[in-house]
Short mmCIF file of C-alpha atoms and ligand atoms in Angstrom, two decimals:
data_model
loop_
_atom_site.label_atom_id
_atom_site.label_comp_id
_atom_site.label_asym_id
_atom_site.label_seq_id
_atom_site.Cartn_x
_atom_site.Cartn_y
_atom_site.Cartn_z
CA MET A 1 -15.65 -6.69 13.74
CA SER A 2 -16.66 -3.62 15.58
CA ASN A 3 -15.33 -0.18 14.70
CA PRO A 4 -12.29 0.52 16.75
CA LYS A 5 -12.40 4.06 16.22
CA TYR A 6 -13.50 5.25 19.79
CA ASN A 7 -11.10 3.90 22.64
CA ILE A 8 -12.58 1.39 25.08
CA ASN A 9 -13.47 4.00 27.92
CA THR A 10 -15.78 5.74 25.17
CA ARG A 11 -16.86 2.43 23.48
CA ILE A 12 -18.18 0.95 26.59
CA VAL A 13 -20.74 4.13 26.90
CA LYS A 14 -21.48 4.64 23.46
CA VAL A 15 -24.41 2.03 22.67
CA PHE A 16 -25.44 1.82 18.92
CA HIS A 17 -29.18 1.04 18.22
CA GLU A 18 -32.14 2.09 16.11
CA ASP A 19 -35.54 1.77 17.03
CA GLY A 20 -37.37 4.07 14.64
CA ASN A 21 -38.36 6.49 17.41
CA GLN A 22 -35.00 8.06 18.07
CA ALA A 23 -34.97 6.53 21.79
CA SER A 24 -31.81 7.94 23.39
CA ILE A 25 -31.54 4.76 25.42
CA PRO A 26 -32.45 1.24 23.60
CA PRO A 27 -35.72 0.18 24.15
CA ILE A 28 -37.06 -2.79 25.94
CA TYR A 29 -38.49 -5.22 23.13
CA GLN A 30 -40.68 -7.22 25.76
CA SER A 31 -42.38 -9.49 23.25
CA THR A 32 -41.59 -13.11 22.37
CA THR A 33 -43.47 -12.92 18.80
CA PHE A 34 -42.60 -10.89 15.87
CA LYS A 35 -45.06 -10.43 12.77
CA ALA A 36 -43.91 -12.19 9.41
CA ASP A 37 -44.39 -9.81 6.48
CA SER A 38 -45.58 -13.02 4.77
CA ILE A 39 -45.77 -16.53 5.56
CA ASP A 40 -42.76 -16.83 3.75
CA SER A 41 -40.41 -14.44 5.51
CA LEU A 42 -39.71 -13.67 8.93
CA SER A 43 -39.91 -9.66 10.27
CA THR A 44 -38.43 -7.23 8.44
CA ASN A 45 -35.45 -7.12 10.41
CA ASN A 46 -35.31 -11.13 10.79
CA TYR A 47 -36.84 -11.83 14.01
CA ASP A 48 -39.62 -14.45 14.46
CA TYR A 49 -39.30 -15.51 18.01
CA THR A 50 -37.26 -14.14 21.49
CA ARG A 51 -35.75 -17.75 21.90
CA SER A 52 -34.21 -17.20 18.46
CA GLY A 53 -33.28 -13.63 18.67
CA ASN A 54 -34.49 -10.47 20.26
CA PRO A 55 -34.11 -6.76 19.33
CA THR A 56 -32.37 -5.62 22.69
CA ARG A 57 -30.31 -8.66 22.75
CA THR A 58 -29.11 -7.87 19.43
CA THR A 59 -28.22 -4.21 20.59
CA LEU A 60 -26.39 -6.07 23.85
CA GLN A 61 -24.44 -7.81 21.61
CA SER A 62 -23.30 -5.44 18.88
CA HIS A 63 -22.39 -3.23 21.90
CA LEU A 64 -20.26 -6.48 23.47
CA ALA A 65 -19.01 -7.25 20.09
CA SER A 66 -17.65 -3.41 20.07
CA ILE A 67 -16.03 -3.60 23.68
CA ILE A 68 -14.46 -6.89 23.01
CA ASN A 69 -13.16 -5.96 19.85
CA CYS A 70 -14.42 -9.55 18.23
CA LYS A 71 -16.60 -10.40 15.51
CA HIS A 72 -19.40 -12.78 17.27
CA THR A 73 -20.93 -12.17 20.53
CA TRP A 74 -23.78 -14.25 22.25
CA VAL A 75 -25.64 -13.33 25.70
CA VAL A 76 -26.97 -16.13 27.22
CA ASN A 77 -28.50 -16.53 30.80
CA SER A 78 -25.64 -17.17 33.19
CA GLY A 79 -21.85 -17.67 33.08
CA MET A 80 -22.71 -21.29 33.61
CA ALA A 81 -25.28 -21.54 30.63
CA CYS A 82 -21.75 -20.27 28.74
CA LEU A 83 -19.81 -23.48 29.44
CA ASP A 84 -22.94 -25.51 29.17
CA VAL A 85 -23.31 -24.11 25.55
CA ILE A 86 -19.94 -24.44 24.54
CA LEU A 87 -19.52 -28.13 26.15
CA SER A 88 -22.78 -29.22 24.01
CA ALA A 89 -21.66 -27.47 21.15
CA PHE A 90 -18.22 -29.17 21.02
CA LEU A 91 -17.98 -32.26 22.62
CA LYS A 92 -19.31 -35.62 21.74
CA PRO A 93 -18.47 -39.43 23.79
CA ASN A 94 -14.91 -40.29 24.66
CA ASP A 95 -13.51 -36.63 24.03
CA GLU A 96 -10.77 -35.41 25.91
CA LEU A 97 -10.44 -32.66 27.50
CA ILE A 98 -8.21 -30.43 29.86
CA ALA A 99 -9.29 -28.09 32.57
CA GLY A 100 -7.75 -26.59 35.43
CA GLU A 101 -6.97 -28.15 39.30
CA ASP A 102 -8.22 -24.64 40.86
CA LEU A 103 -11.15 -23.61 38.65
CA TYR A 104 -14.13 -21.92 39.64
CA GLY A 105 -16.58 -24.80 41.79
CA GLY A 106 -19.54 -24.51 39.20
CA SER A 107 -17.31 -25.19 36.44
CA ASP A 108 -16.13 -28.21 37.81
CA ARG A 109 -19.41 -29.38 38.93
CA LEU A 110 -20.78 -29.09 35.16
CA LEU A 111 -17.27 -30.92 33.60
CA HIS A 112 -17.99 -33.75 35.93
CA PHE A 113 -21.59 -34.07 34.91
CA PHE A 114 -20.66 -33.68 31.57
CA GLU A 115 -18.59 -36.62 32.21
CA ARG A 116 -20.65 -38.88 33.97
CA LYS A 117 -23.37 -38.37 31.59
CA SER A 118 -21.76 -37.84 27.95
CA ASN A 119 -18.46 -39.73 28.80
CA ILE A 120 -16.30 -37.04 28.13
CA LYS A 121 -13.03 -37.58 29.57
CA ILE A 122 -11.57 -34.81 31.91
CA ASN A 123 -7.96 -34.28 32.64
CA HIS A 124 -7.42 -31.75 35.48
CA TYR A 125 -3.96 -30.41 35.61
CA ASP A 126 -1.76 -27.47 36.83
CA THR A 127 -2.48 -25.07 34.29
CA THR A 128 0.55 -22.72 35.59
CA ASN A 129 3.09 -25.46 34.80
CA LEU A 130 3.89 -24.71 31.31
CA GLU A 131 5.94 -27.48 30.62
CA LEU A 132 3.62 -29.91 32.29
CA MET A 133 0.99 -28.82 30.32
CA LYS A 134 2.93 -29.27 26.96
CA SER A 135 3.71 -32.70 27.90
CA LYS A 136 -0.09 -33.55 28.56
CA ILE A 137 -1.66 -31.62 25.42
CA THR A 138 -1.85 -34.73 22.68
CA LYS A 139 -3.63 -34.38 19.14
CA ASP A 140 -6.61 -36.20 20.89
CA THR A 141 -6.86 -33.33 23.16
CA LYS A 142 -10.16 -31.48 21.79
CA LEU A 143 -10.71 -28.67 24.27
CA ILE A 144 -8.99 -26.76 26.60
CA LEU A 145 -10.72 -24.80 29.70
CA LEU A 146 -8.44 -21.78 30.95
CA GLU A 147 -9.12 -19.28 34.06
CA SER A 148 -6.82 -16.66 35.09
CA PRO A 149 -6.43 -15.68 37.47
CA THR A 150 -8.05 -18.28 38.98
CA ASN A 151 -10.57 -17.99 41.55
CA PRO A 152 -10.00 -17.98 44.42
CA LEU A 153 -6.04 -19.13 44.66
CA ILE A 154 -5.61 -15.96 41.87
CA ASN A 155 -2.71 -18.33 40.16
CA VAL A 156 -1.97 -16.98 36.62
CA VAL A 157 -1.78 -19.08 33.49
CA ASN A 158 0.20 -18.29 30.47
CA VAL A 159 -3.02 -18.17 28.05
CA LYS A 160 -0.51 -17.12 24.75
CA GLU A 161 1.96 -20.16 25.35
CA ILE A 162 -0.54 -22.88 26.28
CA THR A 163 -2.88 -21.94 23.25
CA SER A 164 -0.58 -21.52 20.66
CA TYR A 165 1.45 -25.01 21.61
CA ALA A 166 -2.29 -26.40 21.76
CA HIS A 167 -2.95 -25.14 18.29
CA LYS A 168 0.03 -26.59 16.88
CA ILE A 169 -0.70 -30.06 18.18
CA ASN A 170 -4.24 -30.07 17.38
CA PRO A 171 -5.33 -27.23 14.99
CA ASN A 172 -8.79 -28.09 15.88
CA CYS A 173 -8.31 -28.01 19.83
CA ILE A 174 -10.67 -25.32 20.88
CA VAL A 175 -9.10 -23.24 23.66
CA VAL A 176 -11.96 -21.96 25.98
CA PHE A 177 -11.16 -19.00 28.30
CA ASP A 178 -13.17 -17.88 31.31
CA ASN A 179 -12.66 -14.41 31.71
CA THR A 180 -15.04 -13.47 34.96
CA MET A 181 -11.86 -12.27 36.71
CA MET A 182 -10.52 -9.75 34.38
CA THR A 183 -13.32 -8.43 32.10
CA PRO A 184 -12.62 -7.06 28.52
CA LEU A 185 -11.31 -4.27 30.07
CA LEU A 186 -8.33 -5.55 31.57
CA MET A 187 -7.61 -8.93 29.35
CA ASN A 188 -8.45 -9.57 25.82
CA PRO A 189 -8.10 -13.80 25.84
CA LEU A 190 -9.17 -13.86 21.98
CA GLU A 191 -6.12 -11.59 21.28
CA LEU A 192 -3.96 -13.75 22.78
CA GLY A 193 -5.16 -16.87 20.52
CA VAL A 194 -8.04 -18.29 22.19
CA ASP A 195 -10.98 -19.44 20.56
CA ILE A 196 -14.16 -18.97 23.04
CA HIS A 197 -13.46 -15.88 25.58
CA TYR A 198 -16.83 -16.31 27.63
CA GLU A 199 -17.67 -14.91 30.90
CA SER A 200 -20.01 -14.66 33.65
CA ALA A 201 -21.43 -10.76 33.07
CA THR A 202 -23.49 -11.76 36.84
CA LYS A 203 -20.37 -9.95 38.04
CA TYR A 204 -18.53 -6.72 36.82
CA LEU A 205 -19.63 -6.74 33.56
CA ASN A 206 -23.52 -5.82 35.04
CA GLY A 207 -21.64 -4.69 38.53
CA HIS A 208 -24.87 -4.58 40.39
CA HIS A 209 -25.66 -8.11 41.56
CA ASP A 210 -29.03 -7.78 39.96
CA ILE A 211 -29.02 -10.48 36.91
CA MET A 212 -27.47 -13.43 36.02
CA ALA A 213 -25.80 -13.19 32.25
CA GLY A 214 -23.33 -14.79 30.61
CA VAL A 215 -21.25 -13.69 27.50
CA LEU A 216 -19.70 -15.58 24.81
CA ALA A 217 -17.42 -14.29 22.28
CA CYS A 218 -15.46 -15.51 19.28
CA ASN A 219 -13.98 -14.37 15.81
CA ASN A 220 -14.54 -17.50 14.15
CA ASP A 221 -18.11 -17.89 12.00
CA GLU A 222 -18.22 -21.74 12.20
CA ILE A 223 -17.66 -21.15 15.80
CA ALA A 224 -20.55 -18.78 16.38
CA LYS A 225 -22.80 -21.00 14.58
CA LYS A 226 -22.20 -23.86 16.68
CA LEU A 227 -22.71 -21.79 20.01
CA PHE A 228 -25.61 -20.12 18.16
CA PHE A 229 -27.25 -23.45 17.23
CA VAL A 230 -27.43 -24.65 20.81
CA ILE A 231 -28.59 -21.50 22.21
CA ASN A 232 -31.59 -21.39 20.11
CA SER A 233 -32.30 -24.98 20.42
CA THR A 234 -32.30 -24.96 24.23
CA GLY A 235 -33.48 -21.17 24.78
CA SER A 236 -30.46 -19.93 26.75
CA GLY A 237 -30.51 -16.21 25.24
CA LEU A 238 -30.72 -13.54 27.88
CA ALA A 239 -34.27 -12.34 28.20
CA PRO A 240 -35.09 -8.89 26.96
CA PHE A 241 -35.22 -7.16 29.86
CA ASP A 242 -31.82 -8.35 31.52
CA SER A 243 -30.50 -7.52 28.49
CA TRP A 244 -31.45 -3.87 28.75
CA LEU A 245 -30.17 -4.05 32.30
CA LEU A 246 -26.97 -5.25 31.37
CA ILE A 247 -26.38 -2.32 28.67
CA ARG A 248 -26.89 -0.13 31.50
CA GLY A 249 -24.73 -1.64 34.02
CA LEU A 250 -22.02 -1.84 31.33
CA LYS A 251 -21.75 1.91 30.90
CA THR A 252 -19.99 2.17 34.57
CA LEU A 253 -17.42 -0.87 34.02
CA SER A 254 -14.62 1.44 33.54
CA ILE A 255 -15.12 3.75 36.39
CA ARG A 256 -16.20 0.88 38.79
CA LEU A 257 -13.51 -1.15 38.29
CA GLU A 258 -10.63 1.56 38.74
CA ARG A 259 -12.09 2.21 42.46
CA GLU A 260 -12.33 -1.32 42.90
CA GLN A 261 -8.83 -1.65 41.85
CA GLU A 262 -7.36 0.85 43.86
CA ASN A 263 -9.34 -0.16 47.03
CA CYS A 264 -8.15 -3.85 46.71
CA MET A 265 -4.37 -2.55 46.10
CA LYS A 266 -5.09 -0.73 49.45
CA LEU A 267 -6.62 -3.51 51.26
CA ALA A 268 -3.77 -6.03 49.92
CA ASN A 269 -1.30 -3.82 51.17
CA TYR A 270 -2.86 -3.65 54.41
CA LEU A 271 -3.16 -7.16 54.77
CA GLU A 272 0.31 -8.11 53.95
CA LYS A 273 1.29 -6.02 56.52
CA LEU A 274 -0.56 -7.69 59.26
CA ASN A 275 1.71 -10.96 57.85
CA PHE A 276 -1.28 -12.88 56.47
CA LYS A 277 0.04 -14.66 52.95
CA VAL A 278 -2.17 -12.42 50.61
CA ARG A 279 -2.79 -13.70 47.13
CA TYR A 280 -3.05 -10.44 44.75
CA THR A 281 -1.72 -10.14 41.32
CA GLY A 282 -1.22 -6.83 42.49
CA LEU A 283 1.33 -7.10 44.85
CA LYS A 284 4.87 -7.56 43.52
CA SER A 285 5.10 -10.72 45.71
CA HIS A 286 2.73 -12.46 43.65
CA PRO A 287 4.90 -15.14 42.02
CA GLN A 288 3.78 -14.67 38.49
CA TYR A 289 3.08 -10.63 38.70
CA ASN A 290 5.14 -10.14 35.74
CA LEU A 291 3.17 -12.79 33.68
CA HIS A 292 -0.12 -11.51 34.89
CA PHE A 293 0.83 -8.07 33.57
CA SER A 294 2.45 -9.50 30.25
CA GLN A 295 -1.44 -10.63 29.46
CA CYS A 296 -3.61 -7.80 31.68
CA LYS A 297 -3.83 -4.39 31.78
CA GLY A 298 -4.83 -4.32 35.68
CA PRO A 299 -5.05 -6.51 38.77
CA GLY A 300 -8.38 -7.16 39.23
CA ALA A 301 -10.31 -6.57 42.55
CA VAL A 302 -10.31 -10.01 43.89
CA LEU A 303 -7.78 -11.10 46.57
CA SER A 304 -7.58 -14.41 48.47
CA PHE A 305 -5.48 -14.02 52.26
CA GLU A 306 -4.63 -17.61 54.43
CA THR A 307 -4.78 -16.54 58.33
CA GLY A 308 -3.24 -19.91 59.13
CA ASN A 309 -6.18 -20.62 60.96
CA ILE A 310 -10.07 -22.05 59.58
CA LYS A 311 -11.59 -20.79 63.10
CA LEU A 312 -9.65 -17.34 62.75
CA SER A 313 -10.97 -17.15 59.31
CA GLU A 314 -14.41 -17.94 60.34
CA LEU A 315 -14.28 -15.40 62.99
CA ILE A 316 -12.75 -12.48 61.33
CA ILE A 317 -15.59 -13.53 58.22
CA LYS A 318 -18.50 -13.27 61.40
CA ASN A 319 -17.28 -10.15 62.73
CA CYS A 320 -17.28 -8.10 59.27
CA LYS A 321 -20.00 -5.70 59.12
CA LEU A 322 -19.50 -3.50 55.82
CA PHE A 323 -18.06 -6.44 54.18
CA SER A 324 -21.35 -8.65 53.43
CA THR A 325 -20.86 -12.47 53.78
CA THR A 326 -22.07 -13.83 50.28
CA VAL A 327 -20.90 -15.26 47.13
CA SER A 328 -20.09 -13.81 44.05
CA PHE A 329 -18.05 -10.87 43.25
CA GLY A 330 -17.77 -7.55 40.97
CA SER A 331 -20.48 -5.96 42.44
CA VAL A 332 -20.24 -2.02 43.65
CA SER A 333 -20.55 -3.61 47.24
CA SER A 334 -17.85 -5.70 49.04
CA LEU A 335 -18.29 -9.09 49.80
CA ILE A 336 -16.25 -11.73 51.66
CA SER A 337 -16.39 -15.20 51.73
CA LEU A 338 -14.64 -18.59 52.93
CA PRO A 339 -14.58 -20.75 49.30
CA LEU A 340 -14.10 -23.67 50.68
CA LYS A 341 -17.91 -24.02 52.55
CA MET A 342 -19.37 -21.27 49.86
CA SER A 343 -18.72 -20.60 46.28
CA HIS A 344 -16.45 -23.81 46.05
CA ALA A 345 -18.11 -26.37 47.98
CA SER A 346 -19.71 -27.96 44.87
CA ILE A 347 -16.39 -29.94 44.66
CA ASP A 348 -16.03 -32.80 46.45
CA PRO A 349 -14.16 -32.37 49.59
CA LYS A 350 -11.99 -35.21 49.02
CA VAL A 351 -10.74 -33.54 45.94
CA LEU A 352 -10.11 -30.11 47.35
CA LYS A 353 -7.82 -31.90 49.33
CA GLU A 354 -5.78 -33.82 47.07
CA ARG A 355 -5.50 -30.39 45.58
CA ASN A 356 -4.08 -28.70 48.55
CA PHE A 357 -7.20 -26.13 48.61
CA PRO A 358 -6.17 -23.78 51.81
CA GLN A 359 -9.33 -24.27 54.02
CA ASP A 360 -8.67 -21.20 55.80
CA LEU A 361 -8.45 -18.89 52.69
CA ILE A 362 -10.75 -15.79 52.77
CA ARG A 363 -11.85 -14.29 49.54
CA LEU A 364 -12.50 -10.70 49.40
CA CYS A 365 -14.18 -8.98 46.91
CA VAL A 366 -13.84 -5.45 46.70
CA GLY A 367 -16.51 -2.72 45.84
CA ILE A 368 -16.27 0.83 45.45
CA GLU A 369 -17.18 2.36 49.24
CA ASP A 370 -14.62 4.61 50.61
CA ILE A 371 -11.31 2.58 51.43
CA ASN A 372 -11.20 3.76 54.88
CA ASP A 373 -14.39 2.41 55.92
CA LEU A 374 -13.36 -1.07 54.40
CA ILE A 375 -10.02 -0.92 55.94
CA ASN A 376 -11.95 -0.30 59.69
CA ASP A 377 -14.18 -2.93 59.23
CA LEU A 378 -11.38 -5.17 58.25
CA ASP A 379 -9.31 -4.14 60.98
CA ASN A 380 -12.16 -4.21 63.55
CA ALA A 381 -12.95 -7.84 62.53
CA ILE A 382 -9.63 -8.96 62.57
CA ARG A 383 -9.21 -7.53 66.21
CA LEU A 384 -12.29 -9.09 67.44
CA ALA A 385 -11.73 -12.73 65.46
CA LYS A 386 -8.20 -12.84 67.44
CA ARG A 387 -10.01 -11.82 70.89
CA GLU A 388 -12.82 -14.24 70.75
CA LEU A 389 -10.40 -16.91 69.13
CA ASN A 390 -7.93 -16.50 72.52
CA ALA A 391 -10.70 -16.49 74.61
CA LYS A 392 -11.89 -19.83 73.31
CA LEU A 393 -8.20 -21.43 73.84
C1 PLP B 401 -14.89 -17.70 37.58
C2 PLP B 401 -16.61 -17.88 37.25
N1 PLP B 401 -16.84 -18.32 36.23
C3 PLP B 401 -18.22 -18.71 35.77
C4 PLP B 401 -18.76 -18.68 36.85
C5 PLP B 401 -20.51 -18.67 36.36
O1 PLP B 401 -21.11 -17.63 36.45
P1 PLP B 401 -22.79 -17.63 36.37
O2 PLP B 401 -22.56 -17.52 38.39
O3 PLP B 401 -22.95 -16.40 36.04
O4 PLP B 401 -23.40 -18.64 36.64
C6 PLP B 401 -18.60 -17.85 38.04
C7 PLP B 401 -19.75 -17.99 39.11
O5 PLP B 401 -20.68 -17.94 39.31
C8 PLP B 401 -17.16 -17.87 38.16
O6 PLP B 401 -16.87 -17.49 39.49
N1 LIG B 402 -24.34 -22.05 45.37
C1 LIG B 402 -23.79 -22.05 44.28
C2 LIG B 402 -22.66 -21.06 44.99
C3 LIG B 402 -22.25 -20.06 43.75
S1 LIG B 402 -20.87 -19.15 43.77
C4 LIG B 402 -20.86 -17.90 42.69
C5 LIG B 402 -19.64 -17.21 42.47
N2 LIG B 402 -19.11 -17.85 41.30
C6 LIG B 402 -18.50 -17.30 43.18
O1 LIG B 402 -17.34 -17.23 43.04
O2 LIG B 402 -18.86 -16.96 44.42
C7 LIG B 402 -23.97 -22.67 43.34
O3 LIG B 402 -23.78 -23.96 43.70
O4 LIG B 402 -23.54 -22.47 41.96
#
């Protein structure tokens, strides 16, 4: 277990490492092989091949264990690789899995790939409905995948209640939590009882949209071993240079998030005043505001809003200049997107319709820019969009 002596804001900056040369910053071990001491042993520090382990990756993993305050972490080459490793490690044909109805599009796509390929039974339910969840979890439920707040509908799930109920019904049920939206600074899913916490480090943890990475965390030795087996066997461990960049990016996580949340809150208030239906856990109008703050320390910096008209939404996005039109979130710069056609386009349109996915939903991922510039950009885009829409009528 990591040393909890320092507070989290100190732990994210203080990287412990030893390289033999007293380098202040952990070096990049850009080497695939490590010389063995003899044919019967590995190198002095137990490395032989970077797929199995690399000192830069080890430094990052220990650093993340200290931030998350957990026993084991593994870093892999994307958030989706985390889910792939988990499903490969724990599911076999005919196993039953429960997941949310509005989980991230890429997760939905991967689950259904496993369903077709390995005959896993996947049931999607409204994970925000605790009673419904309790009625669906059985002793045959092998794995539950939760996300909160969900991307992009910003629904909140009662993680502690669902997890303890699942463990009561089936002590071997693995509850997995995707913490990409919150990061370890705002939420600690392992403390809420989940078995595996994973997140896309491509987002907030790295924060600069220049690497893909994923983090897996757990406290159970057996689970950690099974995860490592797949990572080592398939070679999904994060490369040394990307590990080094992630160590660097992590150091500013706290101050980035602070500013991003502050900006996001102001944008949410601005949009709510314009009478858009705004989904943001920082707003008292969010129906699960209290639940969210009972399990998280902050609202995060992703909001979504409905304009009531898909054309209007498209025109708003088109007219933004400072907000880039792109998928992803968690970067220092602000982004705008239409999830239906972008991040969630991998879900069958028929399924999205069945799940009442709002077609006009705009997602904002808020960065650290000056808030006045962000509000002006959006204000200008909304004004131009309304004018263009009226001209077309
Ligand atoms: C909530 C969530 N989980 C997982 C992922 C997957 O992460 P990555 O893109 O790093 O594979 C994403 C986005 O891609 C996401 O939004
Ligand atoms: N074309 C990509 C889309 C990635 S979406 C990335 C991110 N999670 C988001 O929510 O914006 C794909 O096919 O996965």
